[in-house]
Coordinates of C-alpha atoms and ligand atoms in Angstrom, one line a residue:
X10 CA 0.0 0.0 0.0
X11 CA 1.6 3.1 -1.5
X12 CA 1.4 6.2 1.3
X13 CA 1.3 10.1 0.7
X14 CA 4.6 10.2 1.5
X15 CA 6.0 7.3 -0.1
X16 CA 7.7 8.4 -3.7
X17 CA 6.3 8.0 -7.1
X18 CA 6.3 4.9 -8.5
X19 CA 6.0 4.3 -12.3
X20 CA 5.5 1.3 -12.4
X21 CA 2.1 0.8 -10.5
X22 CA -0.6 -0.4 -13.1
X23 CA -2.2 2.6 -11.6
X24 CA 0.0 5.1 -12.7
X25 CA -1.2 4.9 -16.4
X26 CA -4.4 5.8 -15.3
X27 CA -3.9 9.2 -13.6
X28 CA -4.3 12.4 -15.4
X29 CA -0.9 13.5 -17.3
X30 CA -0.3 16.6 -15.1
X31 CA -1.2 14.5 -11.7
X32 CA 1.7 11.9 -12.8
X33 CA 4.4 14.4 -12.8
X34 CA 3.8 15.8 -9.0
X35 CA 4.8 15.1 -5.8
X36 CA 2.4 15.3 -3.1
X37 CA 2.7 18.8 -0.6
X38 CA 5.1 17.9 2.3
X39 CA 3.6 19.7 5.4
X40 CA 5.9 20.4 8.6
X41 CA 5.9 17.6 10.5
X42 CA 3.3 16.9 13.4
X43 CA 4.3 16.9 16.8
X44 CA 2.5 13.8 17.6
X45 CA 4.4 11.8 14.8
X46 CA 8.0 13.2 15.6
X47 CA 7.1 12.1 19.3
X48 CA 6.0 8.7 17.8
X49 CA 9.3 8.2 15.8
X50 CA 11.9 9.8 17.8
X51 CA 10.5 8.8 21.3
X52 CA 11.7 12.7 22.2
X53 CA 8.8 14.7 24.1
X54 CA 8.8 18.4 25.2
X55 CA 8.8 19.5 21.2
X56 CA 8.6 22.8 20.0
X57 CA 6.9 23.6 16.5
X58 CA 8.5 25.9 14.1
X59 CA 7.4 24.9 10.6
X60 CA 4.4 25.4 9.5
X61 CA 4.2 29.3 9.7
X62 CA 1.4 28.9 12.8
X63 CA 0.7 31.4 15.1
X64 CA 2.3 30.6 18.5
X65 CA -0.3 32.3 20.6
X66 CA -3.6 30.5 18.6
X67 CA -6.5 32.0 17.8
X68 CA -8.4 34.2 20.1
X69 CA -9.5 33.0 23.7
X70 CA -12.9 34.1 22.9
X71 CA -13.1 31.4 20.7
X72 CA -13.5 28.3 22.9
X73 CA -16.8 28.9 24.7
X74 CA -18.8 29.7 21.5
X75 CA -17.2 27.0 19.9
X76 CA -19.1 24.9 21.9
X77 CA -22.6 26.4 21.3
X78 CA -22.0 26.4 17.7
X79 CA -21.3 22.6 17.9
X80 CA -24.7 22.3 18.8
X81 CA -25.8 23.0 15.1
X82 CA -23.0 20.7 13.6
X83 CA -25.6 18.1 12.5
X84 CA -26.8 20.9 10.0
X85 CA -25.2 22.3 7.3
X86 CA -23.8 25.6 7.0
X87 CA -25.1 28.6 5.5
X88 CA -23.3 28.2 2.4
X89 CA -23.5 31.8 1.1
X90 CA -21.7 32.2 3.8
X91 CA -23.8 35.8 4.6
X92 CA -22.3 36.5 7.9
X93 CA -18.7 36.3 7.0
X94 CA -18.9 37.7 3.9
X95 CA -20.7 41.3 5.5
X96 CA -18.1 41.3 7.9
X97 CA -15.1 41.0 5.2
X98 CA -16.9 43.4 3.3
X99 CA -17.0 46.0 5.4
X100 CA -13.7 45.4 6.8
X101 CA -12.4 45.9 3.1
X102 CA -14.8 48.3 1.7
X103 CA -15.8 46.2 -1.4
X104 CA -19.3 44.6 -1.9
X105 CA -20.0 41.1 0.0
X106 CA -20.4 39.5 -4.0
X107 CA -16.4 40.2 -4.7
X108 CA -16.0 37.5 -1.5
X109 CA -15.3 34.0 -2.1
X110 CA -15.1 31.7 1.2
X111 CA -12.5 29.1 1.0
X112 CA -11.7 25.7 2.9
X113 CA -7.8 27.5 3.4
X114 CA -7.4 30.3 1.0
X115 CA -5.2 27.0 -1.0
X116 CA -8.8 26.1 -1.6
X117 CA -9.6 29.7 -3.1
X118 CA -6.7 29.0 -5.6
X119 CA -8.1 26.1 -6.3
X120 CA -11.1 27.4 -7.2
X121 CA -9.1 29.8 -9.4
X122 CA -7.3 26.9 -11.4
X123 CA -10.3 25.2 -11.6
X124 CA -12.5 28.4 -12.9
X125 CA -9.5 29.8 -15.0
X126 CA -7.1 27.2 -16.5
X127 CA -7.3 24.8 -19.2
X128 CA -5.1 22.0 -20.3
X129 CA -1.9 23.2 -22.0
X130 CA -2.9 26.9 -21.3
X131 CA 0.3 28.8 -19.2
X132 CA 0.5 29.8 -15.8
X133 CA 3.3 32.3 -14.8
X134 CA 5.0 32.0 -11.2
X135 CA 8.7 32.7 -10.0
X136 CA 11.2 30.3 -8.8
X137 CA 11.1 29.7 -4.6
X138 CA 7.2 30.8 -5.0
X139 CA 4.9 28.7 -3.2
X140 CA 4.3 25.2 -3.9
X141 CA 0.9 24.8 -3.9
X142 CA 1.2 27.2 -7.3
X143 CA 2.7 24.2 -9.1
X144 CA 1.1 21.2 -7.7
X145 CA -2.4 23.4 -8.6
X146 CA -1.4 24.4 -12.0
X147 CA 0.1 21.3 -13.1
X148 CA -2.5 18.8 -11.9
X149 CA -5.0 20.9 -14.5
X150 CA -2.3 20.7 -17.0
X151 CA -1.2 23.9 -17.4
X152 CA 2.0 24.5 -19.0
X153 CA 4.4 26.0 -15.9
X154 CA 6.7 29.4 -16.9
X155 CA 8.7 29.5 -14.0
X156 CA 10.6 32.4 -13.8
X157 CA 13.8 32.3 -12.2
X158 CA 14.1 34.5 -9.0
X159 CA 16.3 38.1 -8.5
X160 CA 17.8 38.3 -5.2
X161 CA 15.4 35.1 -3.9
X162 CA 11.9 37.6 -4.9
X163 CA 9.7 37.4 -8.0
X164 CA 11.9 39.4 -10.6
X165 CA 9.0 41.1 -12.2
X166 CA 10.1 42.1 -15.3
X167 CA 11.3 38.7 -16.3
X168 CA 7.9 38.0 -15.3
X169 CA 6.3 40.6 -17.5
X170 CA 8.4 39.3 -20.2
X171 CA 6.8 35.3 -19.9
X172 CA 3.3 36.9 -20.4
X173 CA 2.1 35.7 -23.9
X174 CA -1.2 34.8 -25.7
X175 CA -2.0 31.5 -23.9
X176 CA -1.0 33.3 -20.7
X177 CA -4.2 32.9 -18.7
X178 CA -2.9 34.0 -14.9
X179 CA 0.2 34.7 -13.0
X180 CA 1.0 34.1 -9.3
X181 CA 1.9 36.4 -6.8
X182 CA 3.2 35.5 -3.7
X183 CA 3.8 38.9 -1.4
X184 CA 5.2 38.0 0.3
X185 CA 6.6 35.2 -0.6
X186 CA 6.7 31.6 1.6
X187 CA 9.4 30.1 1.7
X188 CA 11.5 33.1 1.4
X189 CA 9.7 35.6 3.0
X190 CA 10.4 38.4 0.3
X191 CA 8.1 40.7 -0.5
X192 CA 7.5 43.6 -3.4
X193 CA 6.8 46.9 -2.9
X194 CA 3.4 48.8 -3.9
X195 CA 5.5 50.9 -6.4
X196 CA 7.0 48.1 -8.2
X197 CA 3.7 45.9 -7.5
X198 CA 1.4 48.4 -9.3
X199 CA 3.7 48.6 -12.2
X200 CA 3.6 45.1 -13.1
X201 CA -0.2 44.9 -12.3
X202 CA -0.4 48.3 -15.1
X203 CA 1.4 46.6 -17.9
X204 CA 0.2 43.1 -17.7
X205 CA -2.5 42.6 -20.4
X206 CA -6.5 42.6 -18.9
X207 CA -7.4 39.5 -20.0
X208 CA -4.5 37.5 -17.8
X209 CA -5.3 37.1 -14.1
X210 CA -2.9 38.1 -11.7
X211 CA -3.2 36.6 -8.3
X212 CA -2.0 38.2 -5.9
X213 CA -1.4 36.0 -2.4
X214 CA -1.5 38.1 0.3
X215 CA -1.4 34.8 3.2
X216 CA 1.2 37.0 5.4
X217 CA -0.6 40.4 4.7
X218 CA -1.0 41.2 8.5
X219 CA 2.5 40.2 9.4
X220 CA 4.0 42.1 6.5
X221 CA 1.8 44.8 6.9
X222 CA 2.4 45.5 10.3
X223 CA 6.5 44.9 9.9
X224 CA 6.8 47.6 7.2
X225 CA 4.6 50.0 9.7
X226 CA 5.7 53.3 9.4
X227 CA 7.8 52.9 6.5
X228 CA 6.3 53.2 2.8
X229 CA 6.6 50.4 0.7
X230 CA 4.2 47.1 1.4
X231 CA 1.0 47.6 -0.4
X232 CA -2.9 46.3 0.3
X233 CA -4.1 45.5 -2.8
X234 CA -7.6 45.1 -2.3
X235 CA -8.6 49.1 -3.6
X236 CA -6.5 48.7 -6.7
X237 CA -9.4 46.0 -7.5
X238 CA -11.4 48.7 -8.8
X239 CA -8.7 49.9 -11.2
X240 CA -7.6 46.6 -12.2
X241 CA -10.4 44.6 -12.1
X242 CA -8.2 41.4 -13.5
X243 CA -6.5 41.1 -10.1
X244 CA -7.8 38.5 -7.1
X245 CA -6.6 39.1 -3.9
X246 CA -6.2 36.1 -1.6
X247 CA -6.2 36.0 2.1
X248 CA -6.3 33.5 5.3
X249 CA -7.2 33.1 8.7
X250 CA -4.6 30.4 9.1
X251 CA -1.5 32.7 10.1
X252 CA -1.7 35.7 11.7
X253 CA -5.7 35.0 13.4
X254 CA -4.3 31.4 14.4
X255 CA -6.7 28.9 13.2
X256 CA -4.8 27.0 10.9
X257 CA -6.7 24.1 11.8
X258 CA -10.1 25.2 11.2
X259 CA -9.2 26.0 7.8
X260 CA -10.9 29.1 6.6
X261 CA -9.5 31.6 3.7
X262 CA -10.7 34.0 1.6
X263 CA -10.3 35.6 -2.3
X264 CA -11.6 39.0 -3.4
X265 CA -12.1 39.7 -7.0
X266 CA -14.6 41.6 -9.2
X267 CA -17.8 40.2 -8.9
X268 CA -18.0 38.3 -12.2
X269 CA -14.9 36.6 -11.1
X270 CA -16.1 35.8 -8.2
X271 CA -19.4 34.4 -9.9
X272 CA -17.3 32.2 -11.9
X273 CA -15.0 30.7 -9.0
X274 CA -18.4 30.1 -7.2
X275 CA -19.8 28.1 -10.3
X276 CA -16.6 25.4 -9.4
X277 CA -16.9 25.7 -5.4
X278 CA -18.1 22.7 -3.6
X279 CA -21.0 23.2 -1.2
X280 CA -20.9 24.0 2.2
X281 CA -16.8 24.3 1.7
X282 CA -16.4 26.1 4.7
X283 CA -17.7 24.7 7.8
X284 CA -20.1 26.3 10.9
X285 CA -17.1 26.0 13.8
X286 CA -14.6 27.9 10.6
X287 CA -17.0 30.4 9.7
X288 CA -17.6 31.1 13.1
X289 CA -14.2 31.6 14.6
X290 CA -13.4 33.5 11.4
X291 CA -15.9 36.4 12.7
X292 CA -14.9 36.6 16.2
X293 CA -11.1 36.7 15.4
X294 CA -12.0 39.4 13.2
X295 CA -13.8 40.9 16.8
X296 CA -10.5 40.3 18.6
X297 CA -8.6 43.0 17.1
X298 CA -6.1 43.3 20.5
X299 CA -5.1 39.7 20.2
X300 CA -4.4 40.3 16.5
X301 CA -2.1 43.0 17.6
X302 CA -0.6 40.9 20.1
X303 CA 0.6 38.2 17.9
X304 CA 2.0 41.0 14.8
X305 CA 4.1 42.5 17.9
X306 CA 5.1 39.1 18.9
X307 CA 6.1 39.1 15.9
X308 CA 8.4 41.6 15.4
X309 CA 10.2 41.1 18.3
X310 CA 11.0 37.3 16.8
X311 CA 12.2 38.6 13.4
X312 CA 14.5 40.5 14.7
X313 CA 15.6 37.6 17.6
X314 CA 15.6 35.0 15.3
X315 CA 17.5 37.5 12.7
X316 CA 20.0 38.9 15.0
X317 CA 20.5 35.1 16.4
X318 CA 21.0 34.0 13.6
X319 CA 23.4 35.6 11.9
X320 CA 25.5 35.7 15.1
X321 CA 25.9 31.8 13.9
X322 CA 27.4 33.0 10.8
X323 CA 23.9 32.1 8.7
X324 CA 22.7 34.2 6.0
X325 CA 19.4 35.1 6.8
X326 CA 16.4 36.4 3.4
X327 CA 15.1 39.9 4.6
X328 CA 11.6 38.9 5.9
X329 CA 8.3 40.3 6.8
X330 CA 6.2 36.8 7.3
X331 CA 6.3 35.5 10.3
X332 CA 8.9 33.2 9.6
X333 CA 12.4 33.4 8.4
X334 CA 14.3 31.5 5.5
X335 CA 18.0 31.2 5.9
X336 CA 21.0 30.1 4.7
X337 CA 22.9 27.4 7.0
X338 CA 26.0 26.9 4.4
X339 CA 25.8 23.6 5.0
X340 CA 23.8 20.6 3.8
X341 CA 20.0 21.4 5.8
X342 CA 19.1 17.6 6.2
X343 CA 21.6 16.5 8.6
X344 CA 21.1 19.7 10.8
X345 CA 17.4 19.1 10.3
X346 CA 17.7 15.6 12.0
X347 CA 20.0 17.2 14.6
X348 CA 17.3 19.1 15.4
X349 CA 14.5 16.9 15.3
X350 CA 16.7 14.6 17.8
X351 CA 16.6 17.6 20.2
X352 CA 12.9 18.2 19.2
X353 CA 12.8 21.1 17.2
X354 CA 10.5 20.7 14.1
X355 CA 11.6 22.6 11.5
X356 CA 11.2 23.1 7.7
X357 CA 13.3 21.9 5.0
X358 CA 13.2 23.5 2.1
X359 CA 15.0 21.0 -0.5
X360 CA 11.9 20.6 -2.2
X361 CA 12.1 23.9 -3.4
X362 CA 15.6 23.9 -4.4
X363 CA 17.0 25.2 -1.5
X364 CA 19.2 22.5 0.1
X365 CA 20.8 24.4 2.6
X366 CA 18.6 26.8 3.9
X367 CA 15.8 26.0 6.8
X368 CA 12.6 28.2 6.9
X369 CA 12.0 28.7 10.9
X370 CA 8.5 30.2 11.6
X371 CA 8.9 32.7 14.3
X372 CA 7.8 31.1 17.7
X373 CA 7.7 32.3 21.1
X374 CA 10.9 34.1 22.4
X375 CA 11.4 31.2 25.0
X376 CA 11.1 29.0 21.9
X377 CA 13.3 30.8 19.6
X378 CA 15.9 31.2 21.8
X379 CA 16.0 27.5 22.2
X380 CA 16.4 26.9 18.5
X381 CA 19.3 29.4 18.7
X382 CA 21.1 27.9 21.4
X383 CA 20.4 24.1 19.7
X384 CA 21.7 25.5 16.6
X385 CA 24.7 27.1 18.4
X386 CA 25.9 24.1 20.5
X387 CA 25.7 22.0 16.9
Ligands
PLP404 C1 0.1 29.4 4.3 C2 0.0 29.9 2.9 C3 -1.2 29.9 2.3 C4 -2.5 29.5 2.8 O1 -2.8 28.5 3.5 P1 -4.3 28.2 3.9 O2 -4.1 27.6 5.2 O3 -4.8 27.2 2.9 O4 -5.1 29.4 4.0 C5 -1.3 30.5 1.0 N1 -0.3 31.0 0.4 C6 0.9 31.1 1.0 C7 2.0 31.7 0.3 C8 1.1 30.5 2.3 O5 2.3 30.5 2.8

């Protein structure tokens, strides 16, 4: 019995029978859970530092209405999702018909793919973007441009220059996971001017809180929700997963022109987003001062893990996630088990073509100074 984690194999009578595109990919390799790394390294007191969570969780308020909701879990949901959708809309002053709901906002750009992207059409992304860009595109069987990178960010103009006729979208990550570079509205705006109308640009704003509140003060990282209106071939993606903490409720969100949206809707399975998601999606919303708490949390990690960091001697990419990618100038799998042996769970980034960086998410400061000192006594 072949698992999600075992590797391809060609030669299952199976194989034949997937889709071209589905044959070529590798399944998404998520940080590993604490549970399993417990189960296979007998280690216990385990910190978490991979999958980009917010170390503080969702908001407190959560927990007692979670439990009156569950009283209506053996309905379905409202799937226009009405509630959520106001709130979103008001929050970003655009009509509640531009919102589409998502199971994760990966299931938004799903819906995109789905909607958008035909066999042998082409999808634009750069090189280090996020995966789920290339497992997306190439199960539909798009043809990939992937552009290579400029200083570990999306070069833009190389970009530009991969739009042609079969173009139908282009993927923006900003910032960017696993990197954590990020474009600025200036040079963001540009590209979004000159790319032709009838090509989608997708701009994936997962980090948009963190990044947001990072740059505070200084010009530069942009919210692309108003420039809709202007450039009505953009969709904005969004998620509760990071900086609101409920990464395991799974609950995201895309903004587009309405007629987008009414086509990604057309694709959308029922009832995608469940009562308990929907439901802690509009009270983190409520919670703005534990919002806060976590982006200042935040900031104060950057710059420990930064500083830290590069007092090893590491290169560490500029960031404004809530995570940091860096270069250990050395080969990442064998410190990776070191640190899984003194359980730390971290992310390797091979996958992407980075074998010897790590991306670190950005814990507590008790819990990045342990990765720090783990790192140092290597
Ligand atoms: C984490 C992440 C997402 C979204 O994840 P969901 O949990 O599906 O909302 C999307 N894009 C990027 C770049 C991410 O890092």
């Amino acid at each position: 019995m072949k698992t999600a984690d075992s590797p391809i194999n060609a030669h299952s009578p199976f194989y034949d029978l997937a889709v071209e595109g589905v044959r070529g990919l590798r399944p998404y390799e998520p940080g590993k859970p604490v549970e399993e790394l417990e189960r296979e390294y007998g280690v216990s007191n385990i910190i978490k530092l991979a999958s980009n969570e917010n170390p503080l969780g969702p908001t407190p308020l959560l927990f007692d209405e979670i439990r009156r909701e569950a009283e209506g879990i053996g309905r379905y949901p409202d799937d226009s999702g009405y509630q959520l959708k106001n709130m979103l809309a008001k929050k970003h002053n655009v009509n509640a018909n531009q919102i589409t709901l998502g199971n994760g906002s990966c299931n938004v750009l799903e819906l995109i793919i789905r909607a958008f992207v035909a066999p042998q059409q082409e999808v634009v992304f750069s090189q280090y973007a996020f995966a789920m860009y290339f497992i997306l595109s190439q199960a539909a069987g798009a043809k990939l441009n992937i552009v290579p990178a400029k200083s570990w960010g999306h070069d833009l103009d190389a970009m530009l220059s991969r739009v042609n006729d079969k173009t139908k979208l282009v993927f923006i990550a900003n910032p960017n996971n696993p990197t954590g570079s990020w474009l600025t509205d200036n040079e963001l705006e540009e590209f979004v001017k000159a790319v032709p109308a009838n090509v989608l640009v997708i701009i994936d704003e997962a980090y948009f809180e963190y990044a947001r509140y990072a740059k505070m003060g200084a010009e530069g990282y942009p919210d692309t929700v108003p420039w809709i209106a202007k450039y009505p071939n953009i969709i904005v993606t969004r998620t509760f997963s990071k900086a609101y903490g409920l990464a395991g409720l799974r609950i995201g969100y895309g903004i587009a022109h309405p007629d987008i949206t009414d086509l990604m809707n057309r694709v959308r399975q029922p009832f995608n987003v469940n009562n308990i998601a929907s439901l802690a999606a509009r009270l983190a919303l409520q919670d703005e001062a534990h919002l806060k708490k976590g982006l200042e949390l935040n900031v104060n990690g950057l710059q420990q893990l930064g500083d830290g960091l590069s007092e090893l001697g590491f290169d560490v990419i500029p960031s404004v996630g809530n995570f940091v990618c860096v270069d250990i100038k050395q080969e990442a799998k064998s410190v990776n088990e070191y640190l899984l042996h003194n359980g730390i769970i971290i992310r390797l980034v091979d996958g992407y073509g980075l074998p010897n960086h790590l991306r670190i998410s950005v814990g507590l400061p008790e819990e990045n100074q342990r990765l720090l000192e783990t790192l140092g006594r290597m």
